[in-house]
């Protein structure tokens, strides 16, 4: 009987293994084609020309700040230095308990100003609206604490432009990042949201709010995340974008049509995965309304962000991401395998729901069953080794494809030594890092079922410092 | 931000290490030593491992090869660009003839050279731009040939370059490209013609506008504005075209023309906008565009047509009507605007009315609203300055 159960569980897990990896291999093929087409498109595109027209739509950058006294001035200066002719910066002080507001007052000579809200999303109350006397396009909204989503909703309420860019306070946008992000909106009026690529800033040199020299981090943990981000953004974004089923736009860097976001009710404040939830809700709403729309990803629009460099913070981040993912997937599970939602409901949602959300459970179930099979003497040595090799080489192949795509297309890591390091990272991460990640994601799933809502911690060492 | 990193889930696969899940027939493979009798599963696994290893190795080799090649190319291009830049600066300063640089460019460098020139051509005007065009002239015959390429991206680039560097002799190629099957090519041709063509080309451009109805309207308007003030009569005619039977235009074309006239601040279009609002502008987006036009170039005598639109059943038409009254209205409009501020179902209309009241210096309805317990108190408060 035990053998029979084990056998069926094994078949089930084999199905998971084949589906997951088959999916990624397929995505890697789609990604390669999409990137080749995109490079061709770029040959006939001149950002200089786009910048020289006066038709770029105004964009509002919304940056929530909570207890950011150490970095708020630096990051606000970075936002103000973005290459875009018509940009307004809205910093939302989310009831910080430290001197964030005072720092902003001192640095930017803020004065109370009239700025009526243009939408009425529910938020915590606003204490005051201030305009910089040095940079007229800088506004600071001081409000009661309500969390990141609440701060973003407040920003949306005070946004006067048709497009807004949701930013993390610790994110640096590369020179032409914003103009590249706007491009799909210009090309197609039905575009409602566009995501850009987020890269790891640890190890890079930052001057005046700009990444001036790209390098790999020195510490192993951020270094491994460089490869992870590459894989995630190439396969998880470019691939899904090519299939017309982008479900995630990073909260650190995404451009949205304000009108659509207001129409769907803004960010949810009762989830830790507010960025993904918003995009999924937009898909759901617009499909139900029968509206023609696009959610796009632009692979050469880059924002740099600081990633965790300690196990504790990384664990907390992955735990939160998994909770946010599970929460979003369960909330909108009506879309699962539902043809009404097109390729989003029939392909992307099942992939994320079954393989990404509950994948860690299956992964760990695999370990347990393996132990049982081992105890029962049902495993033979050659099979064990060969299977390990298949899985190992598959992971290495996927990572290598991501590295080669990076080198063929956007090529940010120009030092040969660093490129060699990047190429060897897949061999390192298989031993320990992947298992840790799976464990953290499993814990995140457990936290979700226990209804935990905390954000965890993120310690920032600040840009310009080592790692 | 869930990263959703590909995870191969190899632990699950390890389950198949057990022989029982897949009890496939054994294949005898003589001469492989210990693996003389290999189970079918194991063979599949060995082949898969080999395949993935091969992919990894090929990817690795491509990465290194591309890296070395790009490094070499980067070095070469840098030297090349430095030489071109020095010569170009001399030409722009009038110290060298344009031929001095174009003669030095070899045929395999043409495309890169034009890309290099493109950066400067989009940044300068007048005499300097003429000099850059003179440098590019010897290469334009080849560029024009590329407008017939099978690849749309090549055609689009060629059209872009003809726009940037070409002269009147290249206008027929741009006109022909308006009918290109690829939208990107046609769009570039339209922008090129609007920028480089004579005002008479406005007819041609307008006839093709409907093809770009999916593109951001500001972009389309911006292209039309490039036609310049001389094209205003043609734009006016197109805006009013539903009244003429010869060449009726779509609502999209008419509204883009109205927007372009607004950007051009064409005062002569105000009476026409008023009459269109009163007579035949059924499309709400066109009405909104006409109201924006009147706000920019209208006069108090056009206000009656605007007031009538404050009762439109379409909220965004009311928004623009209320805003236009801020420019064209008088103190007599206080009640109408106050009514929109207090009672209109749309908060945006209320906001527009409040802003117009401020513009007209009629702030008492806003102050009263701010002191009341009305649901829009916060809106009014937001319009009155606060102290820090």
JSON list of C-alpha atoms in Angstrom, two decimals, chain B residues 92-201:
[
{"chain": "B", "resi": 92, "resn": "UNK", "atom": "CA", "xyz": [30.26, 72.58, -38.04]},
{"chain": "B", "resi": 93, "resn": "UNK", "atom": "CA", "xyz": [32.70, 75.41, -37.33]},
{"chain": "B", "resi": 94, "resn": "UNK", "atom": "CA", "xyz": [33.04, 75.98, -41.09]},
{"chain": "B", "resi": 95, "resn": "UNK", "atom": "CA", "xyz": [36.73, 75.05, -41.09]},
{"chain": "B", "resi": 96, "resn": "UNK", "atom": "CA", "xyz": [36.35, 72.00, -43.33]},
{"chain": "B", "resi": 97, "resn": "UNK", "atom": "CA", "xyz": [34.16, 71.10, -46.26]},
{"chain": "B", "resi": 98, "resn": "UNK", "atom": "CA", "xyz": [31.51, 68.37, -45.66]},
{"chain": "B", "resi": 99, "resn": "UNK", "atom": "CA", "xyz": [33.15, 66.16, -48.27]},
{"chain": "B", "resi": 100, "resn": "UNK", "atom": "CA", "xyz": [36.25, 65.90, -46.11]},
{"chain": "B", "resi": 101, "resn": "UNK", "atom": "CA", "xyz": [34.36, 63.68, -43.71]},
{"chain": "B", "resi": 102, "resn": "UNK", "atom": "CA", "xyz": [31.97, 61.84, -46.02]},
{"chain": "B", "resi": 103, "resn": "UNK", "atom": "CA", "xyz": [34.85, 60.84, -48.33]},
{"chain": "B", "resi": 104, "resn": "UNK", "atom": "CA", "xyz": [36.65, 59.26, -45.38]},
{"chain": "B", "resi": 105, "resn": "UNK", "atom": "CA", "xyz": [33.74, 56.96, -44.54]},
{"chain": "B", "resi": 106, "resn": "UNK", "atom": "CA", "xyz": [34.02, 53.49, -46.05]},
{"chain": "B", "resi": 107, "resn": "UNK", "atom": "CA", "xyz": [30.97, 51.70, -47.36]},
{"chain": "B", "resi": 108, "resn": "UNK", "atom": "CA", "xyz": [30.88, 49.18, -44.49]},
{"chain": "B", "resi": 109, "resn": "UNK", "atom": "CA", "xyz": [30.84, 52.09, -42.02]},
{"chain": "B", "resi": 110, "resn": "UNK", "atom": "CA", "xyz": [27.86, 53.87, -43.59]},
{"chain": "B", "resi": 111, "resn": "UNK", "atom": "CA", "xyz": [25.13, 52.70, -41.29]},
{"chain": "B", "resi": 112, "resn": "UNK", "atom": "CA", "xyz": [27.16, 53.36, -38.14]},
{"chain": "B", "resi": 113, "resn": "UNK", "atom": "CA", "xyz": [28.19, 56.73, -39.49]},
{"chain": "B", "resi": 114, "resn": "UNK", "atom": "CA", "xyz": [24.59, 57.78, -40.11]},
{"chain": "B", "resi": 115, "resn": "UNK", "atom": "CA", "xyz": [23.67, 56.65, -36.58]},
{"chain": "B", "resi": 116, "resn": "UNK", "atom": "CA", "xyz": [26.55, 58.76, -35.29]},
{"chain": "B", "resi": 117, "resn": "UNK", "atom": "CA", "xyz": [25.39, 61.77, -37.31]},
{"chain": "B", "resi": 118, "resn": "UNK", "atom": "CA", "xyz": [21.79, 61.23, -36.15]},
{"chain": "B", "resi": 119, "resn": "UNK", "atom": "CA", "xyz": [22.66, 62.18, -32.58]},
{"chain": "B", "resi": 120, "resn": "UNK", "atom": "CA", "xyz": [23.99, 65.57, -33.75]},
{"chain": "B", "resi": 121, "resn": "UNK", "atom": "CA", "xyz": [21.26, 66.09, -36.32]},
{"chain": "B", "resi": 122, "resn": "UNK", "atom": "CA", "xyz": [18.57, 65.89, -33.64]},
{"chain": "B", "resi": 123, "resn": "UNK", "atom": "CA", "xyz": [20.42, 68.35, -31.42]},
{"chain": "B", "resi": 124, "resn": "UNK", "atom": "CA", "xyz": [21.24, 71.24, -33.77]},
{"chain": "B", "resi": 125, "resn": "UNK", "atom": "CA", "xyz": [19.27, 73.57, -36.01]},
{"chain": "B", "resi": 126, "resn": "UNK", "atom": "CA", "xyz": [19.84, 76.01, -38.88]},
{"chain": "B", "resi": 127, "resn": "UNK", "atom": "CA", "xyz": [23.18, 76.24, -40.62]},
{"chain": "B", "resi": 128, "resn": "UNK", "atom": "CA", "xyz": [24.73, 73.47, -38.52]},
{"chain": "B", "resi": 129, "resn": "UNK", "atom": "CA", "xyz": [21.95, 71.08, -39.47]},
{"chain": "B", "resi": 130, "resn": "UNK", "atom": "CA", "xyz": [22.42, 71.98, -43.14]},
{"chain": "B", "resi": 131, "resn": "UNK", "atom": "CA", "xyz": [26.10, 71.10, -42.83]},
{"chain": "B", "resi": 132, "resn": "UNK", "atom": "CA", "xyz": [25.31, 67.76, -41.22]},
{"chain": "B", "resi": 133, "resn": "UNK", "atom": "CA", "xyz": [22.88, 67.03, -44.04]},
{"chain": "B", "resi": 134, "resn": "UNK", "atom": "CA", "xyz": [25.57, 67.87, -46.55]},
{"chain": "B", "resi": 135, "resn": "UNK", "atom": "CA", "xyz": [27.86, 65.35, -44.87]},
{"chain": "B", "resi": 136, "resn": "UNK", "atom": "CA", "xyz": [25.17, 62.68, -45.08]},
{"chain": "B", "resi": 137, "resn": "UNK", "atom": "CA", "xyz": [24.07, 63.45, -48.65]},
{"chain": "B", "resi": 138, "resn": "UNK", "atom": "CA", "xyz": [26.40, 61.00, -50.46]},
{"chain": "B", "resi": 139, "resn": "UNK", "atom": "CA", "xyz": [24.86, 58.10, -48.51]},
{"chain": "B", "resi": 140, "resn": "UNK", "atom": "CA", "xyz": [21.21, 58.92, -49.06]},
{"chain": "B", "resi": 141, "resn": "UNK", "atom": "CA", "xyz": [20.79, 57.10, -52.37]},
{"chain": "B", "resi": 142, "resn": "UNK", "atom": "CA", "xyz": [21.63, 53.84, -50.59]},
{"chain": "B", "resi": 143, "resn": "UNK", "atom": "CA", "xyz": [19.30, 54.81, -47.74]},
{"chain": "B", "resi": 144, "resn": "UNK", "atom": "CA", "xyz": [16.46, 55.45, -50.18]},
{"chain": "B", "resi": 145, "resn": "UNK", "atom": "CA", "xyz": [16.98, 51.98, -51.66]},
{"chain": "B", "resi": 146, "resn": "UNK", "atom": "CA", "xyz": [16.42, 50.56, -48.21]},
{"chain": "B", "resi": 147, "resn": "UNK", "atom": "CA", "xyz": [12.88, 51.94, -48.11]},
{"chain": "B", "resi": 148, "resn": "UNK", "atom": "CA", "xyz": [12.14, 48.96, -50.40]},
{"chain": "B", "resi": 149, "resn": "UNK", "atom": "CA", "xyz": [13.69, 46.41, -48.06]},
{"chain": "B", "resi": 150, "resn": "UNK", "atom": "CA", "xyz": [11.63, 43.35, -47.13]},
{"chain": "B", "resi": 151, "resn": "UNK", "atom": "CA", "xyz": [12.27, 43.98, -43.42]},
{"chain": "B", "resi": 152, "resn": "UNK", "atom": "CA", "xyz": [10.01, 46.61, -41.92]},
{"chain": "B", "resi": 153, "resn": "UNK", "atom": "CA", "xyz": [12.62, 47.60, -39.34]},
{"chain": "B", "resi": 154, "resn": "UNK", "atom": "CA", "xyz": [15.07, 48.44, -42.16]},
{"chain": "B", "resi": 155, "resn": "UNK", "atom": "CA", "xyz": [12.40, 50.43, -44.00]},
{"chain": "B", "resi": 156, "resn": "UNK", "atom": "CA", "xyz": [11.51, 52.31, -40.81]},
{"chain": "B", "resi": 157, "resn": "UNK", "atom": "CA", "xyz": [15.14, 53.19, -40.20]},
{"chain": "B", "resi": 158, "resn": "UNK", "atom": "CA", "xyz": [15.55, 54.32, -43.81]},
{"chain": "B", "resi": 159, "resn": "UNK", "atom": "CA", "xyz": [12.48, 56.56, -43.60]},
{"chain": "B", "resi": 160, "resn": "UNK", "atom": "CA", "xyz": [13.76, 57.98, -40.33]},
{"chain": "B", "resi": 161, "resn": "UNK", "atom": "CA", "xyz": [17.11, 58.79, -41.93]},
{"chain": "B", "resi": 162, "resn": "UNK", "atom": "CA", "xyz": [15.54, 60.36, -45.00]},
{"chain": "B", "resi": 163, "resn": "UNK", "atom": "CA", "xyz": [13.53, 62.58, -42.67]},
{"chain": "B", "resi": 164, "resn": "UNK", "atom": "CA", "xyz": [16.58, 63.55, -40.72]},
{"chain": "B", "resi": 165, "resn": "UNK", "atom": "CA", "xyz": [19.08, 64.05, -43.53]},
{"chain": "B", "resi": 166, "resn": "UNK", "atom": "CA", "xyz": [17.04, 64.23, -46.75]},
{"chain": "B", "resi": 167, "resn": "UNK", "atom": "CA", "xyz": [15.88, 67.16, -48.84]},
{"chain": "B", "resi": 168, "resn": "UNK", "atom": "CA", "xyz": [12.96, 67.85, -51.17]},
{"chain": "B", "resi": 169, "resn": "UNK", "atom": "CA", "xyz": [14.09, 65.16, -53.58]},
{"chain": "B", "resi": 170, "resn": "UNK", "atom": "CA", "xyz": [13.35, 62.54, -50.93]},
{"chain": "B", "resi": 171, "resn": "UNK", "atom": "CA", "xyz": [9.80, 63.70, -50.26]},
{"chain": "B", "resi": 172, "resn": "UNK", "atom": "CA", "xyz": [8.27, 61.34, -52.86]},
{"chain": "B", "resi": 173, "resn": "UNK", "atom": "CA", "xyz": [9.83, 58.41, -51.00]},
{"chain": "B", "resi": 174, "resn": "UNK", "atom": "CA", "xyz": [8.30, 59.65, -47.75]},
{"chain": "B", "resi": 175, "resn": "UNK", "atom": "CA", "xyz": [4.91, 60.12, -49.41]},
{"chain": "B", "resi": 176, "resn": "UNK", "atom": "CA", "xyz": [5.03, 56.59, -50.78]},
{"chain": "B", "resi": 177, "resn": "UNK", "atom": "CA", "xyz": [5.95, 55.25, -47.34]},
{"chain": "B", "resi": 178, "resn": "UNK", "atom": "CA", "xyz": [2.66, 56.59, -45.95]},
{"chain": "B", "resi": 179, "resn": "UNK", "atom": "CA", "xyz": [1.02, 53.55, -47.52]},
{"chain": "B", "resi": 180, "resn": "UNK", "atom": "CA", "xyz": [3.60, 51.10, -46.21]},
{"chain": "B", "resi": 181, "resn": "UNK", "atom": "CA", "xyz": [1.96, 47.96, -44.79]},
{"chain": "B", "resi": 182, "resn": "UNK", "atom": "CA", "xyz": [3.95, 48.34, -41.56]},
{"chain": "B", "resi": 183, "resn": "UNK", "atom": "CA", "xyz": [2.51, 50.90, -39.19]},
{"chain": "B", "resi": 184, "resn": "UNK", "atom": "CA", "xyz": [5.92, 51.86, -37.79]},
{"chain": "B", "resi": 185, "resn": "UNK", "atom": "CA", "xyz": [7.14, 52.78, -41.28]},
{"chain": "B", "resi": 186, "resn": "UNK", "atom": "CA", "xyz": [3.98, 54.72, -42.14]},
{"chain": "B", "resi": 187, "resn": "UNK", "atom": "CA", "xyz": [4.11, 56.54, -38.80]},
{"chain": "B", "resi": 188, "resn": "UNK", "atom": "CA", "xyz": [7.71, 57.62, -39.36]},
{"chain": "B", "resi": 189, "resn": "UNK", "atom": "CA", "xyz": [6.81, 58.73, -42.87]},
{"chain": "B", "resi": 190, "resn": "UNK", "atom": "CA", "xyz": [3.96, 60.80, -41.51]},
{"chain": "B", "resi": 191, "resn": "UNK", "atom": "CA", "xyz": [6.19, 62.46, -38.94]},
{"chain": "B", "resi": 192, "resn": "UNK", "atom": "CA", "xyz": [8.79, 63.04, -41.64]},
{"chain": "B", "resi": 193, "resn": "UNK", "atom": "CA", "xyz": [6.36, 64.60, -44.08]},
{"chain": "B", "resi": 194, "resn": "UNK", "atom": "CA", "xyz": [4.83, 66.79, -41.39]},
{"chain": "B", "resi": 195, "resn": "UNK", "atom": "CA", "xyz": [8.31, 68.00, -40.45]},
{"chain": "B", "resi": 196, "resn": "UNK", "atom": "CA", "xyz": [9.92, 68.29, -43.86]},
{"chain": "B", "resi": 197, "resn": "UNK", "atom": "CA", "xyz": [7.10, 68.53, -46.40]},
{"chain": "B", "resi": 198, "resn": "UNK", "atom": "CA", "xyz": [5.46, 71.70, -47.67]},
{"chain": "B", "resi": 199, "resn": "UNK", "atom": "CA", "xyz": [2.12, 72.81, -46.11]},
{"chain": "B", "resi": 200, "resn": "UNK", "atom": "CA", "xyz": [0.32, 71.30, -49.10]},
{"chain": "B", "resi": 201, "resn": "UNK", "atom": "CA", "xyz": [1.31, 67.87, -47.83]}
]
